[in-house]
């Protein structure tokens, strides 16, 4: 029979054995979880490898070869880099490659990636990374270093040196697309995507503003900015002015994606509203501080002196306000028809419309009497003819034709009170028209087109989406002007 001490020691040993068994089980469980965690990390690394080429292990060596037997399969006719860079299978925008044989986009190039699978299924072997611009051969997964692919890189991401930018307005050479058609750099048509002509005419007009265009042709000027709208506008500018495109038109698809937060694609909008929103948004995104200037204000910002008077009140409120665009009020159209039972289309000179800003003409705004005076004219002067008005039932359009000069518009003749920069200084105040947006048709069902000037030869072109044709300056003057951009002449 065991003594009390032996029974007690046996119980302690049994308790220790139970604890030891529990520790072993916990240790095994911990090792098992650790193994599962390692597997998950390895799986995540593999997924990251498919999703982001930058996160690849540095130890992975990629062979670089100067020759590839599949380069003759590259088909430049099907390549189109104007659309969103998303994988056609996973719809991911990480680490996307373009197949240079069929033009489709696929993600990754590892053994489980979409591009790798496509190379095995379709027999297409040459792919370019849309971010790094490196070209690879799949499924062998080696990098191709061949100068014959440089033209594809230039179309994917057009580049301009500062010397090339300075020569753009002197270039008279035509370019040739792969289909044999000729086009002028800077005068290419824009694809229309579901009633987006109001965007196209605005973009074509801004492409004539030389400082703005030159600024966005060099990405280093706005590399500090993180706004997608700024970078999409810069990419579109470079594609429009690129002289080695594969086709003679450009699609503003990526730019429209950055605009969708404010304007709905498929719904016709007003170019004046879109121009105002675009310029103000670009300015706010480009400025480095709250009160800093930008290329937008350097081109378009002027200043108005506003005198406000109320009936029965002798006190005047005088203020200064900046502007990017001047609204010109058209006289009301006649209510009656002529003897031939046709509507009379009135005409008015731009001189009479600009009297609104001479500092003496009174404009009734509600109960207030307003007088406006331009105290500072910008290098690029934008006018907006107020043609559309909404009543309680429908939208009305004023068909009044505006007679305006195409060249040598002396602003001081229109606004005599315009001050000079300094006393005795003969600062130039002559402007030349460079863009004229017009509206044709009824208020609801009409369409927009634009006349723009090519500076290298001082020729005028009519542009409406993909339609680009040379026209006479007289045709510009006969149109129903809706928005205009004038450029200050050099002294």
Coordinates of C-alpha atoms in Angstrom, one line a residue:
X1 CA 0.0 0.0 0.0
X2 CA 1.4 3.4 -1.0
X3 CA 2.2 6.0 1.6
X4 CA 0.6 9.4 1.6
X5 CA 3.9 11.0 0.4
X6 CA 4.1 8.6 -2.6
X7 CA 0.5 9.3 -3.6
X8 CA 1.2 13.0 -3.4
X9 CA 4.3 12.7 -5.5
X10 CA 2.4 10.6 -8.0
X11 CA -0.2 13.2 -8.4
X12 CA 2.4 15.9 -9.0
X13 CA 4.1 13.8 -11.7
X14 CA 0.7 13.1 -13.4
X15 CA 0.0 16.9 -13.4
X16 CA 3.4 17.6 -14.8
X17 CA 2.8 15.0 -17.6
X18 CA -0.5 16.6 -18.5
X19 CA 1.1 20.1 -18.6
X20 CA 4.0 18.7 -20.7
X21 CA 1.5 17.1 -23.1
X22 CA -0.4 20.4 -23.4
X23 CA 2.8 22.3 -24.1
X24 CA 3.7 19.8 -26.9
X25 CA 0.3 20.2 -28.4
X26 CA 0.5 24.0 -28.2
X27 CA 4.0 23.9 -29.8
X28 CA 2.7 21.6 -32.6
X29 CA -0.2 23.9 -33.1
X30 CA 2.0 26.9 -33.3
X31 CA 4.3 25.3 -35.8
X32 CA 1.3 24.3 -37.9
X33 CA 0.0 27.8 -37.9
X34 CA 3.4 29.1 -38.7
X35 CA 3.6 26.8 -41.7
X36 CA 0.2 28.0 -42.8
X37 CA 1.3 31.6 -42.4
X38 CA 4.4 31.0 -44.4
X39 CA 2.3 29.4 -47.1
X40 CA -0.1 32.4 -47.1
X41 CA 2.9 34.8 -47.4
X42 CA 4.3 32.8 -50.3
X43 CA 0.9 32.8 -51.9
X44 CA 0.5 36.6 -51.4
X45 CA 4.0 37.2 -52.8
X46 CA 3.0 35.2 -55.9
X47 CA -0.2 37.3 -56.2
X48 CA 1.7 40.5 -55.7
X49 CA 4.2 39.2 -58.3
X50 CA 1.3 39.0 -60.8
X51 CA -0.2 42.2 -59.7
X52 CA 2.7 44.5 -59.5
X53 CA 6.0 44.2 -61.4
X54 CA 7.7 46.5 -59.0
X55 CA 7.3 44.1 -56.1
X56 CA 9.2 41.3 -57.7
X57 CA 12.1 39.8 -55.8
X58 CA 15.4 41.5 -56.6
X59 CA 17.1 38.1 -56.7
X60 CA 15.0 37.1 -59.8
X61 CA 17.2 37.6 -62.8
X62 CA 15.7 38.5 -66.2
X63 CA 17.7 37.6 -69.3
X64 CA 18.0 40.5 -71.8
X65 CA 18.4 39.5 -75.4
X66 CA 18.9 41.7 -78.5
X67 CA 17.3 39.2 -80.9
X68 CA 13.9 37.6 -80.8
X69 CA 12.4 35.3 -83.5
X70 CA 8.9 36.6 -82.9
X71 CA 9.5 40.3 -83.7
X72 CA 8.0 39.8 -87.1
X73 CA 4.6 38.9 -85.5
X74 CA 4.2 42.5 -84.0
X75 CA 1.2 44.1 -85.7
X76 CA 1.3 47.9 -85.3
X77 CA -2.0 48.3 -87.1
X78 CA -4.0 46.9 -84.1
X79 CA -2.1 48.8 -81.4
X80 CA -4.2 51.5 -79.6
X81 CA -2.9 53.0 -76.4
X82 CA -5.6 55.7 -76.0
X83 CA -7.9 53.5 -73.8
X84 CA -7.8 52.7 -70.1
X85 CA -5.0 50.4 -69.1
X86 CA -7.0 47.6 -67.6
X87 CA -6.5 43.9 -68.0
X88 CA -9.2 42.6 -70.4
X89 CA -9.7 39.5 -68.1
X90 CA -9.3 40.7 -64.5
X91 CA -10.0 44.4 -65.1
X92 CA -7.1 45.2 -62.9
X93 CA -4.8 48.2 -63.6
X94 CA -1.8 46.8 -61.9
X95 CA 1.2 45.6 -63.9
X96 CA -0.7 45.6 -67.3
X97 CA 1.0 44.4 -70.5
X98 CA -0.2 45.0 -74.0
X99 CA 0.1 42.1 -76.5
X100 CA 1.9 43.5 -79.5
X101 CA 0.3 40.9 -81.8
X102 CA -3.4 41.4 -81.1
X103 CA -3.4 44.7 -79.1
X104 CA -5.2 43.3 -76.0
X105 CA -4.2 44.1 -72.4
X106 CA -3.3 41.4 -69.9
X107 CA -2.0 41.4 -66.3
X108 CA 1.3 40.1 -65.1
X109 CA 3.8 37.7 -66.8
X110 CA 4.5 35.1 -64.2
X111 CA 3.5 31.4 -64.8
X112 CA -0.1 31.9 -63.5
X113 CA -0.7 35.3 -65.1
X114 CA -3.1 36.2 -67.8
X115 CA -0.5 37.3 -70.2
X116 CA 1.4 34.0 -69.8
X117 CA -1.8 32.1 -70.4
X118 CA -2.6 34.1 -73.4
X119 CA 0.9 33.5 -74.9
X120 CA 0.3 29.7 -74.6
X121 CA -3.3 29.7 -75.8
X122 CA -3.0 32.2 -78.7
X123 CA 0.7 31.8 -79.6
X124 CA 1.3 35.5 -79.1
X125 CA 4.8 36.0 -77.7
X126 CA 5.7 39.8 -77.6
X127 CA 4.4 42.0 -74.8
X128 CA 5.1 45.5 -73.6
X129 CA 4.7 46.7 -70.0
X130 CA 2.5 49.8 -70.2
X131 CA 4.2 51.4 -67.2
X132 CA 7.9 50.6 -67.6
X133 CA 7.8 50.3 -71.4
X134 CA 9.9 47.2 -71.3
X135 CA 9.2 44.5 -73.9
X136 CA 9.2 40.8 -73.0
X137 CA 8.9 37.5 -74.8
X138 CA 6.5 35.0 -73.2
X139 CA 6.4 32.2 -72.2
X140 CA 10.2 32.3 -72.3
X141 CA 10.1 35.4 -70.1
X142 CA 13.2 37.3 -71.3
X143 CA 13.4 41.0 -72.0
X144 CA 13.8 42.1 -75.6
X145 CA 16.2 45.0 -76.3
X146 CA 15.7 45.9 -79.9
X147 CA 15.7 49.5 -81.5
X148 CA 12.9 48.5 -83.9
X149 CA 10.5 48.7 -81.0
X150 CA 11.3 52.4 -80.1
X151 CA 8.5 53.7 -82.4
X152 CA 6.0 51.7 -80.3
X153 CA 7.4 53.3 -77.1
X154 CA 7.1 56.7 -78.6
X155 CA 3.4 56.1 -79.4
X156 CA 2.8 54.7 -76.0
X157 CA 4.3 57.7 -74.2
X158 CA 5.1 60.6 -76.6
X159 CA 8.1 62.7 -75.5
X160 CA 9.1 66.2 -76.5
X161 CA 12.3 68.1 -75.9
X162 CA 12.2 71.8 -75.2
X163 CA 13.8 72.5 -78.6
X164 CA 11.0 70.4 -80.3
X165 CA 8.3 72.3 -78.4
X166 CA 9.7 75.7 -79.6
X167 CA 9.6 74.5 -83.2
X168 CA 5.9 73.3 -83.2
X169 CA 4.4 76.6 -84.5
X170 CA 7.0 76.7 -87.3
X171 CA 6.5 73.2 -88.5
X172 CA 4.8 72.9 -91.9
X173 CA 5.4 69.2 -92.5
X174 CA 2.6 66.6 -92.7
X175 CA 2.8 63.2 -91.0
X176 CA 1.7 59.9 -92.4
X177 CA -0.3 57.2 -90.5
X178 CA 0.2 53.5 -91.0
X179 CA -2.9 53.3 -93.2
X180 CA -1.3 55.8 -95.6
X181 CA -3.4 58.8 -94.6
X182 CA -1.8 62.2 -94.0
X183 CA -2.4 64.3 -90.9
X184 CA -1.1 67.5 -89.4
X185 CA 0.3 67.2 -85.9
X186 CA -1.9 69.3 -83.6
X187 CA -4.7 69.2 -86.2
X188 CA -5.9 65.6 -85.6
X189 CA -9.5 64.6 -85.1
X190 CA -10.9 63.4 -81.8
X191 CA -13.2 60.4 -81.5
X192 CA -16.6 61.2 -80.2
X193 CA -17.8 59.0 -77.3
X194 CA -21.5 59.3 -76.6
X195 CA -22.3 63.0 -77.1
X196 CA -18.9 64.4 -76.0
X197 CA -18.5 66.9 -78.8
X198 CA -18.6 69.7 -76.1
X199 CA -15.3 68.2 -74.7
X200 CA -13.7 67.9 -78.2
X201 CA -14.3 71.5 -79.2
X202 CA -13.0 72.7 -75.8
X203 CA -9.8 70.6 -76.1
X204 CA -9.2 71.7 -79.7
X205 CA -9.5 75.3 -78.7
X206 CA -7.1 75.0 -75.8
X207 CA -4.5 73.3 -78.0
X208 CA -4.1 76.7 -79.8
X209 CA -3.0 78.4 -76.6
X210 CA 0.8 78.2 -77.0
X211 CA 2.0 78.6 -73.4
X212 CA -0.6 76.2 -72.1
X213 CA 0.2 73.6 -74.8
X214 CA 4.0 74.0 -74.2
X215 CA 3.6 73.6 -70.5
X216 CA 1.7 70.3 -70.7
X217 CA 4.0 68.9 -73.5
X218 CA 6.8 68.5 -70.9
X219 CA 5.6 66.3 -67.9
X220 CA 8.4 67.6 -65.7
X221 CA 6.5 70.8 -65.4
X222 CA 3.7 69.1 -63.4
X223 CA 5.3 66.0 -62.0
X224 CA 4.7 67.4 -58.4
X225 CA 1.0 67.2 -59.0
X226 CA -1.0 64.1 -58.1
X227 CA -4.2 65.0 -59.9
X228 CA -5.3 62.4 -62.5
X229 CA -7.0 65.2 -64.5
X230 CA -3.7 67.1 -64.9
X231 CA -1.8 64.0 -66.1
X232 CA -4.6 62.8 -68.4
X233 CA -4.8 66.3 -69.9
X234 CA -1.0 66.3 -70.4
X235 CA -1.1 62.8 -72.1
X236 CA -3.8 64.0 -74.4
X237 CA -1.9 67.1 -75.3
X238 CA 1.2 65.1 -76.2
X239 CA -0.8 62.6 -78.3
X240 CA -2.5 65.4 -80.3
X241 CA 0.8 67.0 -81.1
X242 CA 2.9 63.8 -81.7
X243 CA 4.2 63.6 -85.2
X244 CA 4.7 59.8 -85.3
X245 CA 1.3 58.4 -84.4
X246 CA 0.1 55.1 -85.9
X247 CA -3.2 56.7 -86.9
X248 CA -4.4 60.1 -87.8
X249 CA -6.8 60.6 -84.9
X250 CA -6.8 60.4 -81.1
X251 CA -9.3 59.1 -78.6
X252 CA -9.8 61.2 -75.5
X253 CA -11.0 58.1 -73.6
X254 CA -8.7 58.3 -70.6
X255 CA -9.2 62.0 -70.3
X256 CA -13.0 61.5 -70.2
X257 CA -12.6 59.0 -67.4
X258 CA -11.0 61.8 -65.3
X259 CA -13.9 64.1 -66.2
X260 CA -16.7 61.7 -65.4
X261 CA -16.9 62.9 -61.7
X262 CA -18.3 66.2 -62.9
X263 CA -19.8 65.6 -66.3
X264 CA -21.8 62.5 -67.4
X265 CA -20.6 60.8 -70.5
X266 CA -23.5 60.4 -72.9
X267 CA -25.2 63.6 -71.8
X268 CA -24.7 66.7 -74.0
X269 CA -23.3 69.6 -72.0
X270 CA -22.3 73.2 -72.6
X271 CA -18.7 74.0 -73.8
X272 CA -18.7 77.2 -71.7
X273 CA -19.6 75.4 -68.5
X274 CA -17.0 72.7 -69.3
X275 CA -14.3 75.2 -70.1
X276 CA -14.9 77.1 -66.9
X277 CA -14.8 73.9 -64.8
X278 CA -11.7 72.6 -66.6
X279 CA -9.7 75.7 -66.2
X280 CA -10.6 76.3 -62.6
X281 CA -9.9 72.6 -61.7
X282 CA -6.6 72.6 -63.5
X283 CA -5.6 75.8 -61.7
X284 CA -6.4 74.5 -58.3
X285 CA -4.6 71.2 -58.9
X286 CA -1.5 72.8 -60.3
X287 CA -0.9 75.5 -57.7
X288 CA 1.6 74.7 -55.0
X289 CA 0.0 76.9 -52.4
X290 CA -3.4 78.6 -51.8
X291 CA -2.4 82.0 -53.3
X292 CA 0.1 80.7 -55.9
X293 CA -0.5 81.3 -59.6
X294 CA -0.5 78.7 -62.3
X295 CA -0.2 78.5 -66.1
X296 CA -4.0 78.8 -66.3
X297 CA -4.0 82.2 -64.6
X298 CA -0.9 83.3 -66.5
X299 CA -2.7 82.8 -69.8
X300 CA -6.4 83.7 -69.1
X301 CA -6.8 85.7 -65.9
X302 CA -7.7 89.4 -66.3
X303 CA -9.3 91.9 -63.8
X304 CA -12.5 93.8 -63.7
X305 CA -13.6 96.8 -61.7
X306 CA -17.2 96.4 -60.7
X307 CA -19.3 99.4 -59.5
X308 CA -22.6 98.4 -57.9
X309 CA -25.4 101.0 -57.3
X310 CA -28.9 100.4 -55.8
X311 CA -31.9 102.5 -56.7
X312 CA -32.6 105.1 -54.0
X313 CA -29.2 104.6 -52.5
X314 CA -26.4 107.0 -53.4
X315 CA -23.7 104.8 -51.9
X316 CA -21.5 102.9 -54.4
X317 CA -19.8 99.6 -53.9
X318 CA -16.5 99.4 -55.9
X319 CA -14.7 96.1 -56.0
X320 CA -12.1 94.3 -58.1
X321 CA -12.6 90.8 -59.3
X322 CA -10.6 88.4 -61.5
X323 CA -12.1 86.8 -64.6
X324 CA -11.1 84.0 -67.0
X325 CA -13.9 84.6 -69.5
X326 CA -16.1 87.6 -70.4
X327 CA -19.8 87.1 -71.0
X328 CA -21.3 89.2 -73.8
X329 CA -25.1 89.8 -73.8
X330 CA -26.7 89.6 -77.3
X331 CA -29.6 91.9 -78.1
X332 CA -33.0 90.2 -78.1
X333 CA -34.0 88.9 -81.6
X334 CA -37.0 90.5 -83.3
X335 CA -40.5 89.0 -82.7
X336 CA -41.9 89.6 -86.2
X337 CA -41.1 88.2 -89.7
X338 CA -40.3 90.2 -92.8
X339 CA -42.5 90.6 -95.9
X340 CA -41.2 87.3 -97.2
X341 CA -42.5 85.6 -94.1
X342 CA -39.0 84.6 -93.0
X343 CA -37.4 85.2 -89.7
X344 CA -35.1 88.2 -89.6
X345 CA -31.7 87.2 -88.4
X346 CA -30.2 90.3 -86.7
X347 CA -26.6 91.2 -86.7
X348 CA -24.5 93.0 -84.1
X349 CA -20.9 94.2 -84.0
X350 CA -18.5 93.0 -81.4
X351 CA -17.8 96.6 -80.7
X352 CA -21.3 97.2 -79.3
X353 CA -21.1 94.0 -77.1
X354 CA -17.9 95.1 -75.6
X355 CA -19.3 98.4 -74.5
X356 CA -20.6 96.5 -71.4
X357 CA -17.0 96.7 -70.1
X358 CA -16.1 100.3 -70.8
X359 CA -16.9 101.4 -67.3
X360 CA -19.8 103.7 -68.3
X361 CA -22.5 101.4 -69.7
X362 CA -25.0 100.4 -67.1
X363 CA -26.2 96.8 -66.8
X364 CA -29.3 96.0 -64.8
X365 CA -28.9 93.0 -62.5
X366 CA -32.0 92.6 -60.4
X367 CA -32.4 95.8 -58.3
X368 CA -28.7 96.8 -58.8
X369 CA -27.2 98.9 -61.5
X370 CA -23.8 97.5 -62.5
X371 CA -20.9 99.1 -64.4
X372 CA -17.9 97.0 -65.4
X373 CA -14.5 98.1 -66.5
X374 CA -11.6 95.9 -67.7
X375 CA -8.6 97.0 -65.7
X376 CA -6.2 94.3 -66.8
X377 CA -6.4 92.3 -70.1
X378 CA -4.9 88.8 -70.2
X379 CA -2.6 87.5 -72.9
X380 CA -5.5 85.2 -74.0
X381 CA -8.9 86.8 -74.0
X382 CA -12.0 84.5 -74.0
X383 CA -15.5 85.7 -74.9
X384 CA -18.8 83.9 -74.4
X385 CA -21.8 85.0 -76.4
X386 CA -24.9 84.3 -74.2
X387 CA -27.1 82.6 -76.7
X388 CA -29.1 80.2 -74.6
X389 CA -31.7 81.1 -72.0
X390 CA -34.2 78.9 -70.1
X391 CA -37.7 80.0 -69.5
X392 CA -40.4 78.2 -67.6
X393 CA -41.2 75.9 -70.5
X394 CA -38.2 75.3 -72.8
X395 CA -34.7 76.4 -73.8
X396 CA -34.4 79.4 -76.1
X397 CA -31.5 80.2 -78.5
X398 CA -30.7 83.7 -79.8
X399 CA -29.7 83.4 -83.5
X400 CA -28.1 86.9 -83.7
X401 CA -24.9 86.9 -85.7
X402 CA -21.9 88.7 -84.3
X403 CA -19.6 90.6 -86.6
X404 CA -16.1 90.3 -85.3
X405 CA -12.5 90.8 -86.6
X406 CA -10.3 87.8 -87.2
X407 CA -7.0 89.8 -87.1
X408 CA -5.8 93.0 -85.4
X409 CA -8.7 93.6 -82.9
X410 CA -7.6 96.7 -81.1
X411 CA -9.1 96.3 -77.6
X412 CA -8.4 99.9 -76.7
X413 CA -10.8 100.9 -79.5
X414 CA -13.5 98.8 -77.9
X415 CA -12.7 99.7 -74.3
X416 CA -11.1 103.2 -74.3
X417 CA -10.7 103.2 -70.5
X418 CA -8.3 100.3 -70.6
X419 CA -5.2 101.4 -68.7
X420 CA -1.6 101.1 -69.9
X421 CA 1.1 99.3 -68.0
X422 CA 2.9 102.6 -67.2
X423 CA 2.4 106.2 -68.2
X424 CA 3.7 106.8 -71.7
X425 CA 4.1 103.0 -72.3
X426 CA 2.7 101.9 -75.6
X427 CA 1.8 98.4 -74.6
X428 CA 0.3 96.4 -77.4
X429 CA -3.5 95.7 -77.0
X430 CA -4.1 94.1 -80.4
X431 CA -5.5 90.6 -80.5
X432 CA -5.9 87.9 -83.1
X433 CA -8.6 85.2 -83.1
X434 CA -7.2 81.7 -82.7
X435 CA -10.3 79.6 -81.9
X436 CA -14.0 80.1 -82.5
X437 CA -16.6 77.6 -81.2
X438 CA -19.9 77.7 -82.9
X439 CA -23.3 76.1 -82.4
X440 CA -25.5 74.9 -85.2
X441 CA -29.2 73.9 -85.1
X442 CA -31.8 74.0 -82.4
X443 CA -31.1 74.6 -78.7
X444 CA -31.7 71.0 -77.7
X445 CA -30.7 69.0 -80.8
X446 CA -27.9 71.2 -82.2
X447 CA -24.2 70.4 -82.4
X448 CA -20.9 72.2 -81.8
X449 CA -17.9 72.6 -84.1
X450 CA -14.8 74.8 -83.9
X451 CA -12.7 76.8 -86.2
X452 CA -9.0 76.9 -85.2
X453 CA -5.9 78.5 -86.7
X454 CA -2.7 76.8 -87.7
X455 CA 0.0 79.3 -86.9
X456 CA 2.8 77.9 -89.1
X457 CA 0.9 78.9 -92.2
X458 CA -1.9 81.1 -90.8
X459 CA -4.5 78.8 -92.2
X460 CA -7.9 78.1 -90.7
X461 CA -9.4 74.6 -90.2
X462 CA -12.9 73.5 -89.3
X463 CA -13.0 70.6 -86.8
X464 CA -15.9 68.6 -85.7
X465 CA -14.9 65.3 -83.9
X466 CA -13.1 63.3 -86.6
X467 CA -13.8 65.8 -89.4
X468 CA -10.8 68.1 -90.1
X469 CA -10.9 70.3 -93.2
X470 CA -9.2 73.5 -94.3
X471 CA -11.6 76.5 -94.6
X472 CA -11.6 80.2 -95.5
X473 CA -11.3 83.0 -92.9
X474 CA -14.6 84.4 -94.3
X475 CA -16.4 81.2 -93.2
X476 CA -15.2 81.8 -89.7
X477 CA -16.8 85.3 -89.7
X478 CA -20.2 84.0 -91.0
X479 CA -20.7 81.4 -88.2
X480 CA -22.8 81.7 -85.1
X481 CA -20.0 82.3 -82.7
X482 CA -20.6 80.9 -79.2
X483 CA -17.1 81.1 -77.5
X484 CA -13.9 82.7 -78.8
X485 CA -10.3 82.9 -77.8
X486 CA -8.2 85.8 -78.8
X487 CA -4.4 85.9 -78.5
X488 CA -2.5 89.1 -77.7
X489 CA -0.1 90.1 -80.5
X490 CA 3.6 90.2 -79.7
X491 CA 5.1 93.6 -79.3

